[in-house]
Coordinates of C-alpha atoms in Angstrom, one line a residue:
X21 CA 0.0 0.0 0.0
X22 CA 1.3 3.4 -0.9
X23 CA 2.9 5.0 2.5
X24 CA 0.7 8.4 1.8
X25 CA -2.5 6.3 1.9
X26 CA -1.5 3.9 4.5
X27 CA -0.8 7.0 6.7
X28 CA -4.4 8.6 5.4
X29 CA -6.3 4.8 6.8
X30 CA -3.9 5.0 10.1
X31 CA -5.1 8.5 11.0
X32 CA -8.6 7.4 10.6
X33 CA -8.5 5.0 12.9
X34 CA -6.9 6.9 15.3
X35 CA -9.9 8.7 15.9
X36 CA -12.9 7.3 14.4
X37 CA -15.5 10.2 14.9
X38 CA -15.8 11.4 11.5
X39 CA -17.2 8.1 10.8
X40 CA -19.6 8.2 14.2
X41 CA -20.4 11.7 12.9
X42 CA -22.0 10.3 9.4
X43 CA -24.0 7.7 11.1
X44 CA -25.6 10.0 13.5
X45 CA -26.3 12.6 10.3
X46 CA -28.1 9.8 8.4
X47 CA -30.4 8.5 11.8
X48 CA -31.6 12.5 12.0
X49 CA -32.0 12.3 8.0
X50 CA -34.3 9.0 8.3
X51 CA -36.5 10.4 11.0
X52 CA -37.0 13.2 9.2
X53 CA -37.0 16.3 12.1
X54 CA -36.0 19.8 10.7
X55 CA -35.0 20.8 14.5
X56 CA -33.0 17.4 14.7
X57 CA -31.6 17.7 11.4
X58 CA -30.1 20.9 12.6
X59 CA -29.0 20.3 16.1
X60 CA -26.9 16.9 14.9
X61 CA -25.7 19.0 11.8
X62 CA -24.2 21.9 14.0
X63 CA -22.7 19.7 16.7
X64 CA -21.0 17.6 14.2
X65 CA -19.1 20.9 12.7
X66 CA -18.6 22.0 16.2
X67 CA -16.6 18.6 17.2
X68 CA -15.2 18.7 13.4
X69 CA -13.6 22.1 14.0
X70 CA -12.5 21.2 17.2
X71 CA -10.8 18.0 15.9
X72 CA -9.2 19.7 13.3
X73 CA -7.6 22.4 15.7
X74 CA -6.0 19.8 17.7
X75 CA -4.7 18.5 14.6
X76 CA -2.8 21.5 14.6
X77 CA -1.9 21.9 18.1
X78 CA 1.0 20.7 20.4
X79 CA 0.0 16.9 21.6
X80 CA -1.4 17.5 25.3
X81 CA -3.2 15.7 27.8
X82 CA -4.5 19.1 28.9
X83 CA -5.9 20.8 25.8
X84 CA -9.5 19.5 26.7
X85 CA -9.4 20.9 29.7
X86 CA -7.4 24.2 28.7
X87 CA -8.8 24.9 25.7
X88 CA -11.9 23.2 24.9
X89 CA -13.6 23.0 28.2
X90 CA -16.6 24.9 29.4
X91 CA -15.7 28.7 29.7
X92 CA -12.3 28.2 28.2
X93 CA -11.2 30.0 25.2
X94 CA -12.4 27.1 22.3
X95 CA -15.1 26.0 24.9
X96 CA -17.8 27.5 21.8
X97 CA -18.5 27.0 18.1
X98 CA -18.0 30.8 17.7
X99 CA -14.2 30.7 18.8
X100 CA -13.6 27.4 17.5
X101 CA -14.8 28.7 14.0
X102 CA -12.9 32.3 15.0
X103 CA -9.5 30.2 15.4
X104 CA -10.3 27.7 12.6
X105 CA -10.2 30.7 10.1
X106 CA -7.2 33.1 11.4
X107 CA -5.1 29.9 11.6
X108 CA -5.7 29.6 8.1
X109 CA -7.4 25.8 9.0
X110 CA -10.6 26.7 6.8
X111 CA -11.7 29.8 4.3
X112 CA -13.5 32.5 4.0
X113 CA -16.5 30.6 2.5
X114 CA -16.4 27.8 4.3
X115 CA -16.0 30.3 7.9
X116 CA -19.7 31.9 6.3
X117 CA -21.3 28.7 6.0
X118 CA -20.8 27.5 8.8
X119 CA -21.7 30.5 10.4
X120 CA -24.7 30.2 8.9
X121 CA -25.5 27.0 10.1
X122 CA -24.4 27.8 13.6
X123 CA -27.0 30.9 13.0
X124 CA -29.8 28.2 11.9
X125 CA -28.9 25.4 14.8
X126 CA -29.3 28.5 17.3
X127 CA -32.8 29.8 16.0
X128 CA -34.1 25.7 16.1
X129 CA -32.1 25.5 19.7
X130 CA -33.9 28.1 21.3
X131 CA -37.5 28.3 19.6
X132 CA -39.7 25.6 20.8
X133 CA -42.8 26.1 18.9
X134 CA -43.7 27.2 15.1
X135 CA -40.0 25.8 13.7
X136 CA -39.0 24.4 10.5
X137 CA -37.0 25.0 7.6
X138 CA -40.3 27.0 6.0
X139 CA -39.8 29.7 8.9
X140 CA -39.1 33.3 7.4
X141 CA -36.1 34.0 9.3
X142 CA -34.1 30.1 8.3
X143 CA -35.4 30.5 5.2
X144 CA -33.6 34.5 4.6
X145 CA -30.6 32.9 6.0
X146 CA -30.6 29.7 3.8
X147 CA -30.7 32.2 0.6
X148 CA -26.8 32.9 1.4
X149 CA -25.4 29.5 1.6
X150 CA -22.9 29.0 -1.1
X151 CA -20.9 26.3 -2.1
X152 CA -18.0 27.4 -4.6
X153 CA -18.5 26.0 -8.6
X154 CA -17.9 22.1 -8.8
X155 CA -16.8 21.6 -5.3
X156 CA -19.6 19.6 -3.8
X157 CA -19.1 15.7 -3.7
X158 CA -22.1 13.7 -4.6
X159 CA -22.4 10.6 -2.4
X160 CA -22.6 8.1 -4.9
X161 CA -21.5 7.9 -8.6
X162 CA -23.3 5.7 -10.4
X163 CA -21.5 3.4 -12.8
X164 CA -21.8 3.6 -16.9
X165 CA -25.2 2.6 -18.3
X166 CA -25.4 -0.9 -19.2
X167 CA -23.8 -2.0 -22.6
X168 CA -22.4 1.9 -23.1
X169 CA -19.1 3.0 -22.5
X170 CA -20.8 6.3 -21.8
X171 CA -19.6 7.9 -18.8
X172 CA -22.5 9.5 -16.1
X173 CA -22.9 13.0 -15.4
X174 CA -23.1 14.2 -11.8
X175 CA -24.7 17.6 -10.1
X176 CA -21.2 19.1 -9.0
X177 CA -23.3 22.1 -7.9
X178 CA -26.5 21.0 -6.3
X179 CA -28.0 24.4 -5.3
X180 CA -30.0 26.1 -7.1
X181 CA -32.3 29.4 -7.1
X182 CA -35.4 27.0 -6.2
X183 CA -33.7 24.5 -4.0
X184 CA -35.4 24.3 -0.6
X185 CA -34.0 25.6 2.6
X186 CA -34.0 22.1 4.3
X187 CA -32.2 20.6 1.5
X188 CA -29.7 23.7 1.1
X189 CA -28.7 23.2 4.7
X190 CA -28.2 19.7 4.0
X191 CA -26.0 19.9 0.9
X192 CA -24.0 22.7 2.7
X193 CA -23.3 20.2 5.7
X194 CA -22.0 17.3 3.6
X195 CA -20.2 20.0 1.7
X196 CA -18.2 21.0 4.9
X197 CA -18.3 17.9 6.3
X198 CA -16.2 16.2 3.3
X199 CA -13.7 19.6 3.3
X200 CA -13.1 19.1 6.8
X201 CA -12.5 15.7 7.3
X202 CA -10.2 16.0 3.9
X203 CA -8.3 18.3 5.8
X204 CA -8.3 16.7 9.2
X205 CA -7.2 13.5 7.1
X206 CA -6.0 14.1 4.3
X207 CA -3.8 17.4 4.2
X208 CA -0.2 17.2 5.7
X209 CA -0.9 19.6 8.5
X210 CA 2.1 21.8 10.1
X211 CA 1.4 20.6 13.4
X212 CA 3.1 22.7 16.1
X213 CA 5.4 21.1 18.6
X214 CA 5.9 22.5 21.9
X215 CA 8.7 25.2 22.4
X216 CA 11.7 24.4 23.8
X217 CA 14.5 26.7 22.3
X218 CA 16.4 28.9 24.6
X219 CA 17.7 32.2 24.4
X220 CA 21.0 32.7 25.3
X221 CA 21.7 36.1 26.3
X222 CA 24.4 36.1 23.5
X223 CA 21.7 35.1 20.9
X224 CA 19.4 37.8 22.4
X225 CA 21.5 40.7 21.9
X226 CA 22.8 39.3 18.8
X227 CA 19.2 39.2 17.1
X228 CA 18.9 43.1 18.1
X229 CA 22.2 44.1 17.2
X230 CA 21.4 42.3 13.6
X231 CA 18.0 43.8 13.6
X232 CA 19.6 47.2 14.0
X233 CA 22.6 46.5 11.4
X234 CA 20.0 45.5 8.9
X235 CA 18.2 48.5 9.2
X236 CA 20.7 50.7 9.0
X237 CA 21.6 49.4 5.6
X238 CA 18.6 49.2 4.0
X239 CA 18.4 52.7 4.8
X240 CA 21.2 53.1 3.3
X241 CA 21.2 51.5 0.1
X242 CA 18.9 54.5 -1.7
X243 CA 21.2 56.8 -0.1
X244 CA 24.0 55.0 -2.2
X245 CA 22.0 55.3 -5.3
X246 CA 21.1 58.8 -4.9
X247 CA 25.1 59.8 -4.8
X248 CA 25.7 57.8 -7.6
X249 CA 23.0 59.2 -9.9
X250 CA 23.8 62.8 -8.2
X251 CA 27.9 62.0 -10.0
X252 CA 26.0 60.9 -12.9
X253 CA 23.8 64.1 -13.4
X254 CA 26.2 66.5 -12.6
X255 CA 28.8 65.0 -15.2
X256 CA 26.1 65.0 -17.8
X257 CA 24.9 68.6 -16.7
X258 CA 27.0 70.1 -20.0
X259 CA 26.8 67.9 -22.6
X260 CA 23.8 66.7 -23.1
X261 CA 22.6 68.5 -26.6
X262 CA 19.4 66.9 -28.0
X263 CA 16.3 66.7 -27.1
X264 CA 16.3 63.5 -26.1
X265 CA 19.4 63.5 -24.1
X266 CA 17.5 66.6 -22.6
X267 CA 14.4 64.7 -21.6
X268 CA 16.8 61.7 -20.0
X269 CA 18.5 64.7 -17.7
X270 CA 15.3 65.8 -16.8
X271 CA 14.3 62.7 -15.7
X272 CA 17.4 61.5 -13.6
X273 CA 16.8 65.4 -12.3
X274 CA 13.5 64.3 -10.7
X275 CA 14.6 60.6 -9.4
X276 CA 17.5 62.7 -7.5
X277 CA 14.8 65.2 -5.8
X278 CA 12.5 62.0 -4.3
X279 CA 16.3 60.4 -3.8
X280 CA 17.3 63.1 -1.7
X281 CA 14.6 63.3 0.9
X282 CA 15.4 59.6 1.7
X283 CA 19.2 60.7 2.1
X284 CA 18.3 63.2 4.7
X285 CA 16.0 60.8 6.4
X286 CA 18.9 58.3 6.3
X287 CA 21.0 60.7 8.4
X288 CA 18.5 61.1 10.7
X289 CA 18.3 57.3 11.1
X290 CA 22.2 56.7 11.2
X291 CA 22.5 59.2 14.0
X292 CA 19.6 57.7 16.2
X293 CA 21.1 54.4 15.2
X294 CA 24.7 54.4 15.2
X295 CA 24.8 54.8 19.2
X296 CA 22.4 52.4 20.0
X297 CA 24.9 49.6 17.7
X298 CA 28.1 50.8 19.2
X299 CA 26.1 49.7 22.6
X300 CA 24.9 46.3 21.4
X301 CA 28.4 45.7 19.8
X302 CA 29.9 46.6 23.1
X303 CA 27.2 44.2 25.0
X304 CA 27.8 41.5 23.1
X305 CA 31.4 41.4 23.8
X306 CA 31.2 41.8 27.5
X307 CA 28.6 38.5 27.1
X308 CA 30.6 36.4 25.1
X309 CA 33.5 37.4 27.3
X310 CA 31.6 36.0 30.2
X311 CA 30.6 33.5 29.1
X312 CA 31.4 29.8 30.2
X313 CA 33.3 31.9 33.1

């Protein structure tokens, strides 16, 4: 078996909820409740979202508890999905959706009577789920008709200006559903591993004293330009005759003026600067000179 999809199969056993997930969907689907239909839909993002974050997160018996727990910071769909997006662990569209549905779970959550898919309100908010141009996976692909070689076509983008709001919300589910558990999965996350380095205060004032160095020359470099182009345009300044040598003077003429407002900006720099590095310079050699002493 190829190691990329032996690893894929390993991962899904590890933590068998997507699968637990799908079977719960389809018992709400059979008994045919708009209020369960949404309740199971929006809990099953919820614990997608948070699977996926720990996916991404340092390995720790505490992140439950830390994180995810009652009034702690992921402890809601809302900062789940927050986190989820400014991660970069889902997009922009998907983040909508699934606001969406978090919008629609909430109105059947907390409205006991006069409730379905038909209300006024679900259906407004239905009328903005989107699922981007041949990105929705139909759950089954049927095969070739008999005795052709003719291949089936499939409804890659299942919503349409008269589908219902019931079956919008549905497509939109399966729709996140296979996104996320591609990327909980499937993608090669950059899992973060807990921090360990050390700063040594040699490496601390190191890092500043580049910082500063670096700044100081690229402050410098238009400076260096603007004295060569200044040589340039003064050595030209007599000979240039035609019209066209005329027009290439005048235009060196205005590079130097927007040249030389950086040059006096660079001296203002070099002089706040230049004290500050003779310091760090001087720092770091009374650390390394203590060091290991």
């Amino acid at each position: 078996m190829d190691k990329k999809v032996k690893e894929y199969f390993e991962k899904l056993n590890e933590n068998n909820n997507h699968m637990q997930f799908l079977k719960e969907f389809d018992k709400e689907l059979a008994n045919n409740s708009d209020r369960g239909i949404a309740l199971i839909c929006g809990s099953i993002i919820d614990e997608m979202l948070k699977d996926l974050l720990k996916r991404f997160l340092i390995n720790s018996s505490n992140i439950d508890k830390h994180l995810f727990g009652i009034s702690q910071p992921l402890g809601n769909l809302d900062n789940k999905i927050k986190m989820a997006f400014y991660l970069g662990l889902i997009s922009n569209k998907e983040m909508k959706n699934i606001i969406l549905m978090q919008r629609i779970r909430n109105k059947f959550a907390h409205q006991i009577k006069n409730i379905s898919f038909e209300n006024d309100e679900i259906k407004n908010i239905s009328s903005n789920f989107t699922i981007p141009k041949d990105c929705f996976l139909p759950k089954v692909i049927p095969f070739p008709i008999e005795g052709t070689d003719e291949l089936p076509v499939v409804d890659l983008n299942p919503i349409k200006k008269d589908t219902q709001p019931r079956e919008k919300f549905i497509y939109i589910f399966k729709y996140l559903f296979m996104n996320l558990t591609n990327r909980t999965y499937g993608e090669p996350l950059e899992k973060r591993t807990e921090y360990t380095e050390e700063y040594t205060a040699e490496r601390s004032i190191s890092l500043q004293l580049n910082t500063l160095v670096d700044a100081l020359e690229a402050a410098k470099q238009p400076v260096n330009r603007y004295r060569q182009l200044k040589v340039k345009y003064e050595e030209s300044l007599g000979n240039a005759e035609t019209k066209e040598e005329m027009e290439k003077l005048k235009k060196v003429k205005e590079d130097l003026e927007e040249l030389e407002e950086m040059e006096k900006n660079y001296e203002v720099t070099e002089k706040a600067l230049t004290p500050i590095v003779k310091l760090q310079t001087y720092t770091l050699s009374v650390i390394k000179n203590s060091m290991n002493k």
